[in-house]
Coordinates of C-alpha atoms in Angstrom, one line a residue:
Chain A
X499 CA 18.1 1.7 -13.2
X500 CA 16.0 -0.4 -11.0
X501 CA 15.3 0.8 -7.5
X502 CA 16.6 -1.6 -4.8
X503 CA 14.2 -4.3 -3.8
X504 CA 14.9 -3.4 -0.2
X505 CA 13.1 -0.2 -0.8
X506 CA 9.9 -2.1 -1.6
X507 CA 10.4 -4.7 1.1
X508 CA 11.0 -2.2 3.8
X509 CA 8.0 -0.1 2.8
X510 CA 5.9 -3.2 3.1
X511 CA 7.3 -3.9 6.6
X512 CA 6.9 -0.2 7.7
X513 CA 3.2 -0.3 6.6
X514 CA 2.8 -3.8 8.1
X515 CA -0.8 -3.5 9.3
X516 CA -2.0 -2.5 5.8
X517 CA 0.3 -5.0 4.2
X518 CA -1.1 -7.8 6.4
X519 CA -4.7 -6.8 5.8
X520 CA -4.3 -6.7 2.0
X521 CA -2.2 -9.9 2.0
X522 CA -4.9 -11.5 4.1
X523 CA -7.6 -10.7 1.5
X524 CA -5.3 -12.1 -1.3
X525 CA -4.6 -15.2 0.9
X526 CA -8.4 -16.0 1.1
X527 CA -8.8 -15.7 -2.6
X528 CA -5.7 -18.0 -3.2
X529 CA -6.9 -20.5 -0.6
X530 CA -10.3 -20.8 -2.1
X531 CA -8.8 -21.1 -5.6
X532 CA -6.4 -23.8 -4.4
X533 CA -9.1 -25.7 -2.6
X534 CA -11.4 -25.5 -5.5
X535 CA -8.8 -26.9 -7.9
X536 CA -7.8 -29.5 -5.3
X537 CA -11.4 -30.6 -5.0
X538 CA -11.8 -30.9 -8.7
X539 CA -8.4 -32.5 -9.1
X540 CA -9.2 -35.0 -6.3
X541 CA -12.5 -35.9 -7.8
X542 CA -11.0 -36.4 -11.3
X543 CA -8.0 -38.2 -10.0
X544 CA -10.2 -40.7 -8.2
X545 CA -12.3 -41.5 -11.2
X546 CA -9.4 -41.4 -13.6
X547 CA -7.6 -43.9 -11.4
X548 CA -10.6 -46.2 -11.6
X549 CA -10.3 -49.0 -14.1
X550 CA -7.4 -50.4 -16.1
X551 CA -6.0 -49.3 -19.5
X552 CA -6.0 -52.9 -20.7
X553 CA -9.6 -53.6 -19.6
X554 CA -12.6 -52.8 -21.7
X555 CA -16.1 -52.1 -20.4
X556 CA -19.0 -53.1 -22.7
X557 CA -22.3 -51.3 -22.4
X558 CA -25.4 -51.5 -24.4
X559 CA -25.0 -49.4 -27.6
X560 CA -25.9 -45.7 -26.9
X561 CA -25.7 -46.0 -23.1
X562 CA -23.4 -43.4 -21.5
X563 CA -23.2 -45.1 -18.1
X564 CA -23.7 -48.5 -16.5
X565 CA -26.9 -47.1 -14.9
X566 CA -28.4 -46.6 -18.3
X567 CA -27.2 -49.9 -19.8
X568 CA -28.6 -53.4 -19.9
X569 CA -26.9 -56.3 -21.5
X570 CA -28.5 -59.6 -22.1
X571 CA -26.8 -62.9 -21.0
X572 CA -26.6 -63.9 -24.7
X573 CA -24.9 -60.6 -25.6
X574 CA -22.4 -61.0 -22.8
X575 CA -21.6 -64.5 -23.9
X576 CA -21.1 -63.5 -27.5
X577 CA -18.8 -60.6 -26.6
X578 CA -16.8 -62.7 -24.1
X579 CA -16.1 -65.2 -26.9
X580 CA -14.5 -62.6 -29.2
X581 CA -10.8 -63.3 -30.0
X582 CA -9.8 -59.8 -28.7
X583 CA -10.7 -61.0 -25.2
X584 CA -7.7 -62.4 -23.2
X585 CA -8.0 -65.8 -21.6
X586 CA -7.0 -66.9 -18.1
X587 CA -4.7 -69.8 -17.2
X588 CA -7.8 -72.1 -17.3
X589 CA -8.4 -71.1 -20.9
X590 CA -11.7 -69.3 -20.0
X591 CA -12.2 -65.7 -21.3
X592 CA -11.2 -63.0 -18.8
X593 CA -14.7 -61.4 -19.0
X594 CA -17.2 -60.9 -16.2
X595 CA -20.7 -59.5 -16.5
X596 CA -21.6 -57.1 -13.7
X597 CA -24.8 -55.6 -12.5
X598 CA -25.0 -52.1 -10.9
X599 CA -27.8 -50.7 -8.9
X600 CA -28.1 -47.7 -6.6
X601 CA -29.1 -48.1 -3.0
X602 CA -29.9 -45.3 -0.6
X603 CA -27.9 -45.7 2.6
X604 CA -28.0 -43.7 5.9
X605 CA -24.8 -41.8 6.8
X606 CA -23.2 -42.7 10.0
X607 CA -23.8 -40.2 12.9
X608 CA -26.6 -38.4 11.0
X609 CA -29.8 -40.4 10.8
X610 CA -31.5 -37.7 8.6
X611 CA -28.8 -37.8 5.9
X612 CA -28.6 -40.4 3.2
X613 CA -26.9 -40.9 -0.1
X614 CA -27.0 -43.2 -3.1
X615 CA -24.3 -45.8 -3.1
X616 CA -23.3 -47.9 -6.1
X617 CA -23.9 -51.6 -5.4
X618 CA -22.1 -53.9 -7.9
X619 CA -22.9 -57.5 -8.5
X620 CA -19.6 -59.1 -9.4
X621 CA -18.1 -62.5 -10.2
X622 CA -16.7 -64.0 -7.0
X623 CA -13.4 -64.1 -9.0
X624 CA -13.5 -60.4 -9.5
X625 CA -9.9 -59.8 -8.4
X626 CA -8.7 -61.9 -11.4
X627 CA -9.9 -59.1 -13.7
X628 CA -8.9 -56.3 -11.3
X629 CA -5.6 -57.4 -9.8
X630 CA -4.9 -53.9 -8.5
X631 CA -7.7 -54.2 -6.0
X632 CA -7.0 -56.2 -2.8
X633 CA -8.9 -57.5 0.1
X634 CA -8.2 -55.3 3.1
X635 CA -9.8 -57.1 5.9
X636 CA -12.2 -60.1 6.3
X637 CA -12.5 -62.7 3.5
X638 CA -13.7 -63.0 -0.1
X639 CA -17.3 -63.6 -1.1
X640 CA -18.7 -67.1 -1.2
X641 CA -20.8 -67.8 -4.3
X642 CA -24.5 -67.7 -3.8
X643 CA -24.4 -66.3 -0.2
X644 CA -26.0 -63.1 1.1
X645 CA -22.6 -61.5 1.6
X646 CA -21.0 -58.3 0.5
X647 CA -17.6 -56.6 0.4
X648 CA -17.4 -52.9 1.1
X649 CA -15.0 -50.4 -0.4
X650 CA -12.6 -48.8 2.2
X651 CA -14.1 -45.3 1.9
X652 CA -17.6 -46.5 2.8
X653 CA -17.2 -48.4 6.0
X654 CA -16.9 -45.3 8.2
X655 CA -19.3 -43.1 6.1
X656 CA -22.4 -45.3 6.0
X657 CA -24.5 -47.2 8.5
X658 CA -24.1 -51.0 8.3
X659 CA -21.0 -50.9 6.2
X660 CA -18.5 -51.9 8.8
X661 CA -16.9 -55.3 8.8
X662 CA -19.3 -57.8 10.5
X663 CA -22.3 -55.4 10.2
X664 CA -25.4 -56.1 8.2
X665 CA -26.9 -54.1 5.3
X666 CA -30.5 -54.3 4.4
X667 CA -30.9 -54.0 0.6
X668 CA -33.3 -55.5 -2.0
X669 CA -35.5 -56.9 0.8
X670 CA -32.7 -59.0 2.2
X671 CA -30.0 -58.7 4.8
X672 CA -26.4 -58.8 3.6
X673 CA -23.5 -59.5 5.9
X674 CA -20.3 -57.5 5.4
X675 CA -17.6 -60.2 5.3
X676 CA -14.8 -58.0 4.1
X677 CA -13.5 -54.6 3.0
X678 CA -11.4 -54.0 -0.1
X679 CA -8.8 -51.4 -1.1
X680 CA -9.1 -50.1 -4.6
X681 CA -6.1 -47.8 -4.4
X682 CA -8.1 -44.6 -4.0
X683 CA -10.2 -45.2 -7.1
X684 CA -14.0 -44.9 -7.5
X685 CA -14.4 -48.6 -6.6
X686 CA -13.5 -47.7 -3.0
X687 CA -17.0 -46.1 -2.9
X688 CA -18.8 -49.2 -4.0
X689 CA -20.4 -52.3 -2.3
X690 CA -19.8 -55.6 -4.1
X691 CA -21.7 -58.8 -3.8
X692 CA -22.2 -62.0 -5.7
X693 CA -23.9 -61.1 -9.0
X694 CA -26.0 -64.2 -9.1
X695 CA -27.3 -63.5 -5.6
X696 CA -27.9 -59.8 -6.4
X697 CA -29.8 -60.3 -9.7
X698 CA -33.0 -61.9 -8.1
X699 CA -32.7 -59.7 -5.0
X700 CA -32.8 -56.5 -7.0
X701 CA -35.3 -58.0 -9.4
X702 CA -33.0 -57.8 -12.4
X703 CA -32.7 -60.2 -15.4
X704 CA -30.1 -58.5 -17.4
X705 CA -26.6 -57.3 -16.6
X706 CA -25.5 -53.7 -16.6
X707 CA -22.1 -54.2 -18.2
X708 CA -19.4 -56.7 -19.2
X709 CA -15.8 -56.0 -18.1
X710 CA -13.1 -57.9 -20.1
X711 CA -9.4 -58.0 -20.5
X712 CA -8.1 -57.2 -24.0
X713 CA -5.3 -59.3 -25.4
X714 CA -4.0 -55.9 -26.6
X715 CA -5.7 -52.5 -26.0
X716 CA -5.0 -51.7 -29.6
X717 CA -7.5 -54.4 -30.6
X718 CA -10.4 -52.5 -29.1
X719 CA -11.2 -51.1 -32.6
X720 CA -11.4 -54.7 -34.0
X721 CA -13.7 -55.7 -31.2
X722 CA -15.9 -52.7 -31.8
X723 CA -16.1 -53.4 -35.6
X724 CA -17.0 -57.0 -35.0
X725 CA -19.7 -56.1 -32.5
X726 CA -21.2 -53.4 -34.8
X727 CA -21.3 -56.0 -37.6
X728 CA -23.0 -58.7 -35.5
X729 CA -26.8 -58.4 -35.6
X730 CA -27.2 -60.5 -32.5
X731 CA -25.7 -58.0 -30.2
X732 CA -26.1 -54.3 -29.5
X733 CA -23.1 -53.5 -27.4
X734 CA -20.3 -50.9 -27.4
X735 CA -16.9 -51.5 -25.8
X736 CA -14.6 -48.8 -24.5
X737 CA -11.4 -48.8 -22.5
X738 CA -12.4 -49.0 -18.8
X739 CA -10.1 -46.2 -17.7
X740 CA -11.4 -43.9 -20.4
X741 CA -15.0 -44.7 -19.4
X742 CA -14.4 -43.5 -15.8
X743 CA -12.4 -40.5 -17.0
X744 CA -15.5 -39.4 -19.0
X745 CA -17.7 -40.1 -16.0
X746 CA -15.7 -37.5 -14.0
X747 CA -15.7 -34.8 -16.6
X748 CA -19.1 -33.3 -16.1
X749 CA -19.0 -32.8 -12.3
X750 CA -15.3 -31.8 -12.3
X751 CA -16.1 -29.2 -14.8
X752 CA -19.0 -27.9 -12.7
X753 CA -16.9 -27.9 -9.5
X754 CA -14.2 -25.9 -11.4
X755 CA -16.7 -23.5 -12.9
X756 CA -18.5 -22.8 -9.6
X757 CA -15.3 -22.5 -7.7
X758 CA -13.7 -20.2 -10.3
X759 CA -16.9 -18.0 -10.2
X760 CA -16.5 -17.7 -6.5
X761 CA -12.8 -17.0 -6.9
X762 CA -13.4 -14.3 -9.5
X763 CA -15.9 -12.6 -7.2
X764 CA -13.5 -12.7 -4.3
X765 CA -10.6 -11.7 -6.5
X766 CA -12.4 -8.6 -7.6
X767 CA -12.7 -7.6 -3.9
X768 CA -9.1 -8.4 -3.2
X769 CA -7.9 -6.4 -6.3
X770 CA -9.8 -3.4 -4.9
X771 CA -8.0 -4.0 -1.6
X772 CA -4.6 -4.1 -3.4
X773 CA -5.6 -1.0 -5.4
X774 CA -6.5 0.8 -2.2
X775 CA -3.3 -0.1 -0.5
X776 CA -1.1 0.8 -3.4
X777 CA -3.0 4.1 -4.0
X778 CA -2.4 4.9 -0.3
X779 CA 1.2 4.0 -0.7
X780 CA 1.6 6.3 -3.7
X781 CA -0.3 9.1 -1.9
X782 CA 1.8 8.9 1.2
X783 CA 5.1 8.7 -0.7
X784 CA 4.6 11.7 -3.0
X785 CA 7.7 13.4 -1.7
X786 CA 9.8 10.2 -2.2
X787 CA 8.5 9.8 -5.7
X788 CA 9.3 13.4 -6.5
X789 CA 12.8 13.0 -5.0
X790 CA 13.5 9.9 -7.1
X791 CA 12.2 11.6 -10.2
X792 CA 14.3 14.7 -9.4
X793 CA 17.4 12.5 -8.9
X794 CA 16.9 11.3 -12.5
X795 CA 15.1 8.0 -12.1
X796 CA 13.0 7.6 -15.2
X797 CA 9.2 7.2 -14.8
X798 CA 9.4 3.6 -16.0
X799 CA 11.7 2.8 -12.9
X800 CA 9.0 4.3 -10.6
X801 CA 6.3 2.3 -12.4
X802 CA 8.4 -0.9 -12.1
X803 CA 9.2 -0.3 -8.5
X804 CA 5.5 0.2 -7.4
X805 CA 4.5 -2.8 -9.6
X806 CA 7.2 -4.9 -7.9
X807 CA 5.9 -3.7 -4.5
X808 CA 2.3 -4.6 -5.4
X809 CA 3.4 -8.1 -6.7
X810 CA 5.5 -8.7 -3.5
X811 CA 2.5 -7.7 -1.4
X812 CA 0.2 -10.1 -3.2
X813 CA 2.8 -12.8 -3.3
X814 CA 2.9 -12.7 0.5
X815 CA -0.9 -13.2 0.3
X816 CA -0.4 -16.0 -2.2
X817 CA 2.1 -17.9 0.0
X818 CA -0.2 -17.4 3.0
X819 CA -3.2 -18.7 1.0
X820 CA -1.3 -21.8 -0.1
X821 CA -0.2 -22.4 3.5
X822 CA -3.8 -21.9 4.6
X823 CA -5.0 -24.5 2.1
X824 CA -2.3 -27.1 2.6
X825 CA -3.7 -28.8 5.7
X826 CA -6.8 -29.7 3.7
X827 CA -4.6 -31.9 1.4
X828 CA -5.7 -35.5 1.9
X829 CA -8.9 -34.7 3.7
X830 CA -11.7 -37.0 2.6
X831 CA -15.0 -35.8 1.3
X832 CA -17.7 -37.1 -0.9
X833 CA -20.2 -36.0 -3.5
X834 CA -22.8 -37.5 -5.8
X835 CA -21.3 -38.1 -9.2
X836 CA -23.9 -36.7 -11.6
X837 CA -22.9 -39.3 -14.2
X838 CA -23.7 -42.3 -12.0
X839 CA -26.0 -40.6 -9.4
X840 CA -24.0 -42.3 -6.7
X841 CA -21.7 -41.2 -3.9
X842 CA -18.0 -41.0 -4.7
X843 CA -15.7 -40.4 -1.8
X844 CA -12.4 -38.7 -2.7
X845 CA -9.6 -36.6 -1.2
X846 CA -8.6 -33.0 -1.7
X847 CA -5.4 -33.2 -3.7
X848 CA -3.1 -30.2 -3.7
X849 CA -0.5 -30.8 -6.3
X850 CA 2.6 -28.6 -6.9
X851 CA 0.9 -27.5 -10.1
X852 CA -2.1 -26.2 -8.2
X853 CA 0.1 -24.3 -5.7
X854 CA 1.9 -22.8 -8.7
X855 CA -1.5 -21.7 -10.1
X856 CA -2.3 -20.2 -6.7
X857 CA 0.9 -18.2 -6.6
X858 CA 0.6 -17.2 -10.2
X859 CA -2.9 -15.9 -9.5
X860 CA -1.5 -13.8 -6.6
X861 CA 1.1 -12.3 -9.0
X862 CA -1.6 -11.5 -11.5
X863 CA -3.7 -9.9 -8.7
X864 CA -0.6 -7.9 -7.8
X865 CA 0.0 -6.7 -11.3
X866 CA -3.7 -5.8 -11.8
X867 CA -4.0 -4.1 -8.4
X868 CA -0.7 -2.3 -8.7
X869 CA -0.7 -1.1 -12.3
X870 CA -3.0 1.9 -12.0
X871 CA -1.4 3.3 -8.8
X872 CA 2.0 2.7 -10.2
X873 CA 1.1 4.4 -13.4
X874 CA -0.3 7.4 -11.4
X875 CA 3.0 7.6 -9.5
X876 CA 5.1 7.4 -12.7
X877 CA 3.0 10.0 -14.5
X878 CA 3.5 12.7 -11.9
X879 CA 5.7 15.7 -12.9
X880 CA 8.5 16.3 -10.5
X881 CA 7.4 19.8 -9.6
X882 CA 3.8 18.7 -9.1
X883 CA 4.9 15.8 -6.9
X884 CA 7.3 18.0 -4.9
X885 CA 4.4 20.4 -4.2
X886 CA 2.1 17.6 -3.2
X887 CA 4.8 16.2 -0.8
Chain B
X716 CA 20.6 41.0 -16.7
X717 CA 24.3 41.6 -16.7
X718 CA 26.6 38.7 -16.0
X719 CA 28.3 39.6 -12.7
X720 CA 30.3 36.4 -12.5
X721 CA 33.9 36.2 -13.7
X722 CA 34.0 32.7 -15.4
X723 CA 32.1 31.4 -18.4
X724 CA 28.4 30.8 -17.8
X725 CA 27.3 27.3 -16.9
X726 CA 23.7 28.6 -16.8
X727 CA 22.1 30.9 -19.3
X728 CA 18.5 32.1 -19.2
X729 CA 17.3 34.3 -22.1
X730 CA 13.9 35.9 -22.2
X731 CA 12.5 33.2 -19.9
X732 CA 8.9 33.4 -18.8
X733 CA 6.9 31.0 -16.8
X734 CA 3.1 31.0 -16.4
X735 CA 1.2 28.5 -14.3
X736 CA -2.4 27.7 -15.0
X737 CA -4.8 27.3 -12.0
X738 CA -8.0 26.0 -13.6
X739 CA -8.7 28.7 -16.2
X740 CA -6.6 31.4 -14.6
X741 CA -3.1 32.1 -15.9
X742 CA -0.7 33.0 -13.1
X743 CA 2.5 34.6 -14.5
X744 CA 5.5 33.8 -12.3
X745 CA 8.5 34.9 -14.3
X746 CA 8.6 37.5 -17.1
X747 CA 11.3 37.8 -19.7
X748 CA 14.1 36.9 -17.4
X749 CA 17.8 37.0 -18.5
X750 CA 20.4 35.5 -16.3
X751 CA 23.9 34.1 -16.5
X752 CA 25.5 32.1 -13.7
X753 CA 29.3 31.5 -14.1
X754 CA 30.8 28.1 -13.5
X755 CA 32.0 27.9 -9.9
X756 CA 29.7 30.7 -8.8
X757 CA 27.7 30.6 -5.6
X758 CA 24.4 32.4 -6.3
X759 CA 21.7 33.1 -3.8
X760 CA 18.1 33.9 -4.8
X761 CA 16.0 35.8 -2.3
X762 CA 12.5 37.3 -2.4
X763 CA 9.1 37.0 -0.9
X764 CA 6.9 33.9 -1.4
X765 CA 5.6 33.7 -5.0
X766 CA 8.4 35.9 -6.3
X767 CA 9.6 33.2 -8.7
X768 CA 12.9 32.1 -7.0
X769 CA 11.9 28.4 -6.7
X770 CA 10.6 28.5 -10.3
X771 CA 14.1 29.6 -11.4
X772 CA 15.6 26.7 -9.4
X773 CA 13.2 24.3 -11.1
X774 CA 14.0 25.7 -14.5
X775 CA 17.8 25.5 -14.2
X776 CA 17.6 22.0 -12.7
X777 CA 15.4 20.6 -15.5
X778 CA 12.4 19.7 -13.4
X779 CA 10.3 22.3 -15.1
X780 CA 10.2 23.9 -18.5
X781 CA 9.7 27.6 -19.4
X782 CA 6.6 28.9 -21.1
X783 CA 8.8 31.0 -23.3
X784 CA 12.6 31.7 -23.7
X785 CA 15.7 29.5 -23.6
X786 CA 17.4 27.8 -20.7
X787 CA 20.9 26.4 -21.3
X788 CA 22.7 24.6 -18.5
X789 CA 26.1 22.9 -18.9
X790 CA 25.9 23.4 -22.6
X791 CA 22.5 21.6 -22.9
X792 CA 19.5 23.5 -24.2
X793 CA 16.8 22.1 -21.9
X794 CA 14.0 23.4 -24.1
X795 CA 14.4 20.6 -26.6
X796 CA 14.5 17.7 -24.2
X797 CA 11.7 15.3 -23.4
X798 CA 11.0 13.9 -19.9
X799 CA 13.4 11.0 -20.3
X800 CA 16.2 13.3 -21.6
X801 CA 15.5 15.8 -18.8
X802 CA 15.8 12.9 -16.2
X803 CA 19.1 11.9 -17.7
X804 CA 20.3 15.5 -17.7
X805 CA 19.4 15.8 -14.0
X806 CA 21.1 12.6 -13.1
X807 CA 24.3 13.7 -15.0
X808 CA 24.5 17.4 -14.1
X809 CA 22.4 18.4 -11.1
X810 CA 22.6 17.7 -7.4
X811 CA 19.6 18.5 -5.3
X812 CA 19.5 19.8 -1.7
X813 CA 15.9 20.1 -0.4
X814 CA 14.6 22.1 2.6
X815 CA 13.2 18.9 4.2
X816 CA 16.2 16.7 3.1
X817 CA 13.8 14.4 1.2
X818 CA 15.7 11.2 2.3
X819 CA 14.0 7.9 1.7
X820 CA 13.0 6.9 5.2
X821 CA 13.2 3.1 4.7
X822 CA 16.7 3.3 3.3
X823 CA 19.9 3.7 5.3
X824 CA 22.2 6.8 4.9
X825 CA 24.4 4.6 2.7
X826 CA 21.6 3.5 0.5
X827 CA 20.2 7.0 0.2
X828 CA 23.5 8.3 -0.9
X829 CA 23.9 5.4 -3.3
X830 CA 20.6 6.1 -5.1
X831 CA 22.0 8.5 -7.9
X832 CA 24.8 6.0 -8.6
X833 CA 22.2 3.3 -9.5
X834 CA 21.7 5.4 -12.6
X835 CA 25.3 5.1 -13.6
X836 CA 27.3 2.2 -15.0
X837 CA 29.4 1.8 -11.8
X838 CA 29.6 -1.6 -10.3
X839 CA 28.7 -2.4 -6.7
X840 CA 32.3 -2.1 -5.5
X841 CA 32.8 1.2 -7.2
X842 CA 29.5 2.6 -5.9
X843 CA 30.4 1.6 -2.4
X844 CA 33.8 3.4 -2.6
X845 CA 32.1 6.6 -4.0
X846 CA 29.5 6.5 -1.2
X847 CA 32.1 6.1 1.5
X848 CA 34.2 8.9 0.0
X849 CA 31.3 11.4 0.0
X850 CA 30.1 10.3 3.5
X851 CA 33.7 11.1 4.6
X852 CA 33.5 14.6 3.0
X853 CA 30.3 15.4 4.9
X854 CA 31.7 13.8 8.1
X855 CA 29.2 11.0 8.4
X856 CA 31.1 7.9 7.6
X857 CA 30.3 6.5 11.0
X858 CA 26.5 6.9 10.3
X859 CA 26.3 5.0 7.0
X860 CA 24.1 2.2 8.5
X861 CA 21.7 4.6 10.2
X862 CA 18.2 5.2 9.0
X863 CA 17.1 8.9 8.6
X864 CA 14.9 8.7 11.7
X865 CA 18.1 7.8 13.7
X866 CA 19.8 11.0 12.6
X867 CA 19.5 14.7 13.7
X868 CA 18.2 17.3 11.2
X869 CA 21.7 18.5 10.5
X870 CA 22.9 15.0 9.9
X871 CA 20.0 14.3 7.6
X872 CA 20.8 17.3 5.5
X873 CA 24.5 16.3 5.4
X874 CA 23.4 12.9 4.1
X875 CA 21.2 14.7 1.5
X876 CA 24.3 16.8 0.5
X877 CA 26.3 13.6 0.2
X878 CA 23.6 12.2 -2.1
X879 CA 23.7 15.5 -4.1
X880 CA 27.4 15.3 -4.8
X881 CA 28.0 11.5 -5.0
X882 CA 27.6 11.5 -8.8
X883 CA 29.9 14.5 -9.1
X884 CA 27.4 16.9 -10.8
X885 CA 28.6 20.3 -11.9
X886 CA 25.6 22.2 -10.4
X887 CA 24.1 22.1 -6.9
X888 CA 20.6 23.5 -6.5
X889 CA 19.6 24.1 -2.9
X890 CA 16.0 25.1 -1.9
X891 CA 16.1 26.6 1.6
X892 CA 18.7 24.1 2.7
X893 CA 18.8 25.5 6.2
X894 CA 15.0 26.2 6.5
X895 CA 14.3 23.3 8.9
X896 CA 17.5 23.6 11.0
X897 CA 18.6 25.3 14.2
X898 CA 21.2 28.0 14.0
X899 CA 24.2 25.8 14.8
X900 CA 23.3 23.1 12.3
X901 CA 22.4 25.7 9.7
X902 CA 25.9 27.2 10.0
X903 CA 27.5 23.8 9.6
X904 CA 25.4 23.1 6.5
X905 CA 26.3 26.5 5.0
X906 CA 30.0 25.9 5.8
X907 CA 29.7 22.5 4.0
X908 CA 28.0 24.0 0.9
X909 CA 30.6 26.8 0.8
X910 CA 33.4 24.2 1.0
X911 CA 31.9 22.3 -1.9
X912 CA 31.8 25.5 -3.9
X913 CA 35.3 26.5 -3.0
X914 CA 37.2 23.2 -2.8
X915 CA 35.3 21.1 -5.3
X916 CA 34.3 23.9 -7.7
X917 CA 30.6 23.2 -7.6
X918 CA 28.3 25.9 -9.0
X919 CA 25.7 26.5 -6.3
X920 CA 22.2 28.1 -6.9
X921 CA 20.5 28.5 -3.5
X922 CA 17.0 29.8 -2.7
X923 CA 16.8 31.2 0.8
X924 CA 14.9 33.6 3.0
X925 CA 17.8 33.7 5.5
X926 CA 20.1 36.8 5.1
X927 CA 22.9 34.9 7.0
X928 CA 22.7 32.1 4.4
X929 CA 22.7 34.6 1.6
X930 CA 25.9 36.2 3.0
X931 CA 27.8 33.0 2.0
X932 CA 27.0 33.6 -1.7
X933 CA 29.1 35.5 -4.3
X934 CA 26.0 37.1 -5.6
X935 CA 22.5 37.6 -4.3
X936 CA 19.6 38.2 -6.6
X937 CA 16.4 39.7 -5.2
X938 CA 13.2 38.9 -7.0
X939 CA 9.7 40.3 -6.7
X940 CA 6.8 39.2 -8.8
X941 CA 9.0 37.4 -11.3
X942 CA 11.3 40.3 -11.9
X943 CA 14.9 40.8 -10.7
X944 CA 14.8 44.0 -8.6
X945 CA 18.3 44.0 -7.2
X946 CA 21.6 42.2 -7.6
X947 CA 24.3 42.4 -4.9
X948 CA 27.8 41.3 -5.8
X949 CA 29.8 40.2 -2.7
X950 CA 33.4 39.8 -2.1
X951 CA 34.6 36.2 -2.1
X952 CA 33.8 35.0 1.4

């Protein structure tokens, strides 16, 4: 009993100006929705990809981030000696204390703009604990030297971060001797230097954290229980990847909430556009509706036909919106992570799932925008519609 | 009103009244009308605007219901039917021919004619054959892919007639079928309707202002202010 789809498609083509204007409004909504989700997804994905599932990060008990944590040398030594910590080929524990500070750096090409960047004091053998990270250009740090490595997303974004350039931090000049690639994770937005050189330069005595390799991630609970029972230390371990995932939650949630608020406001406008278009369609086709009803098409067929037309109209907008957003995939941007107060560079990531959500949103807009006009069409009596036509 | 037709009635109206409401004002259109139309009869309804002739057409075709009285068409008492049942009745028993053709402008002649068959259980191949057959009957099988805007007025009305007969209804209702046509096209359309009545046995109820159109009918009823004032029985044309 369904009216042919060509009936709806051709009506959209015949009224192409109105179709394009309405679809354009829907396209903007869908594009903003897709970009918002891609922004949040890119940010989350960057931080979720940070760290390893078999590494644990140990902070001072109660601290929610490295910035709030301080760990004494004794505490670090006690934790590193725990049997849950894996050992390297040399028999030494795979555990490295680290120190994190924030440094305000000028952005390249804009002398008035600056951002906080995470500066991490690491062990010169840092790659042993983080084998996924590799040196991209230049060479490794030499112990005790005023040298730094720069994550690959910083060298073009901040002054002094290029290979061979010099950064002024902690009252000293640090020469950039290499850049590293952390596979798109949050470490790509950090500056690393020798911990023992950083501590006095930044006037620190204690570490921020201890990163260690677990013999088995399942033994984290054992480690936690032993540390809680040990009165000498006040330290709390958690899986490194989980720590960074939690670090992303707050800002990703805010990005999504703000973006969705914008989308809802825009969607309300677009729905009125669709409503207007579909009411105009129903109004201008009174005689057609009357004829179809007279021929014996039941009102539900008329309702379904106009709903299908509205969904098609909005789906055109949905596809346009996705196409509009797609070129932004992979574009780099950066923001301050509220959990660490430091700049995190990341990419817009448009996944098939996000595109599906965009298209689904356009279908929902079509159903919402089409329902009342379609119902008005279906509720007409034949004689009334014939007179109106 | 006496049944002037020879065969058994396909349409029976008994004590039918129709009153429309415009805001709070009741406007009576038909008053206690009795009418029988025999199967295979060609009936013309004439009268001034507002005389109730289109209302009769709407009542016998199941697109409107009476305020009082009984309407029985093809053995179906339309008074007891809800909207869905009336729609099914129209699809099964009634073919419509409108003054302005009422073709769907974005569908081809073929697709317009096919529309009533979408309400049947026929498959695509069977529908196609039926459509081609009726386009042949109305002499437009070479125009099946044309859109209404690519056809003349007479051709559009012939497509509309093909659409009206494609599901083989027993009753054709025509509301001023030649009202928008020139004299030559009007004559062709009236010839075609007459042929459908004679050769295919369709009962035709036609509203017209045109005496030349009315001449084609077996019987002409004149209405005024909702009352039958004159009935003229003609020889079989």
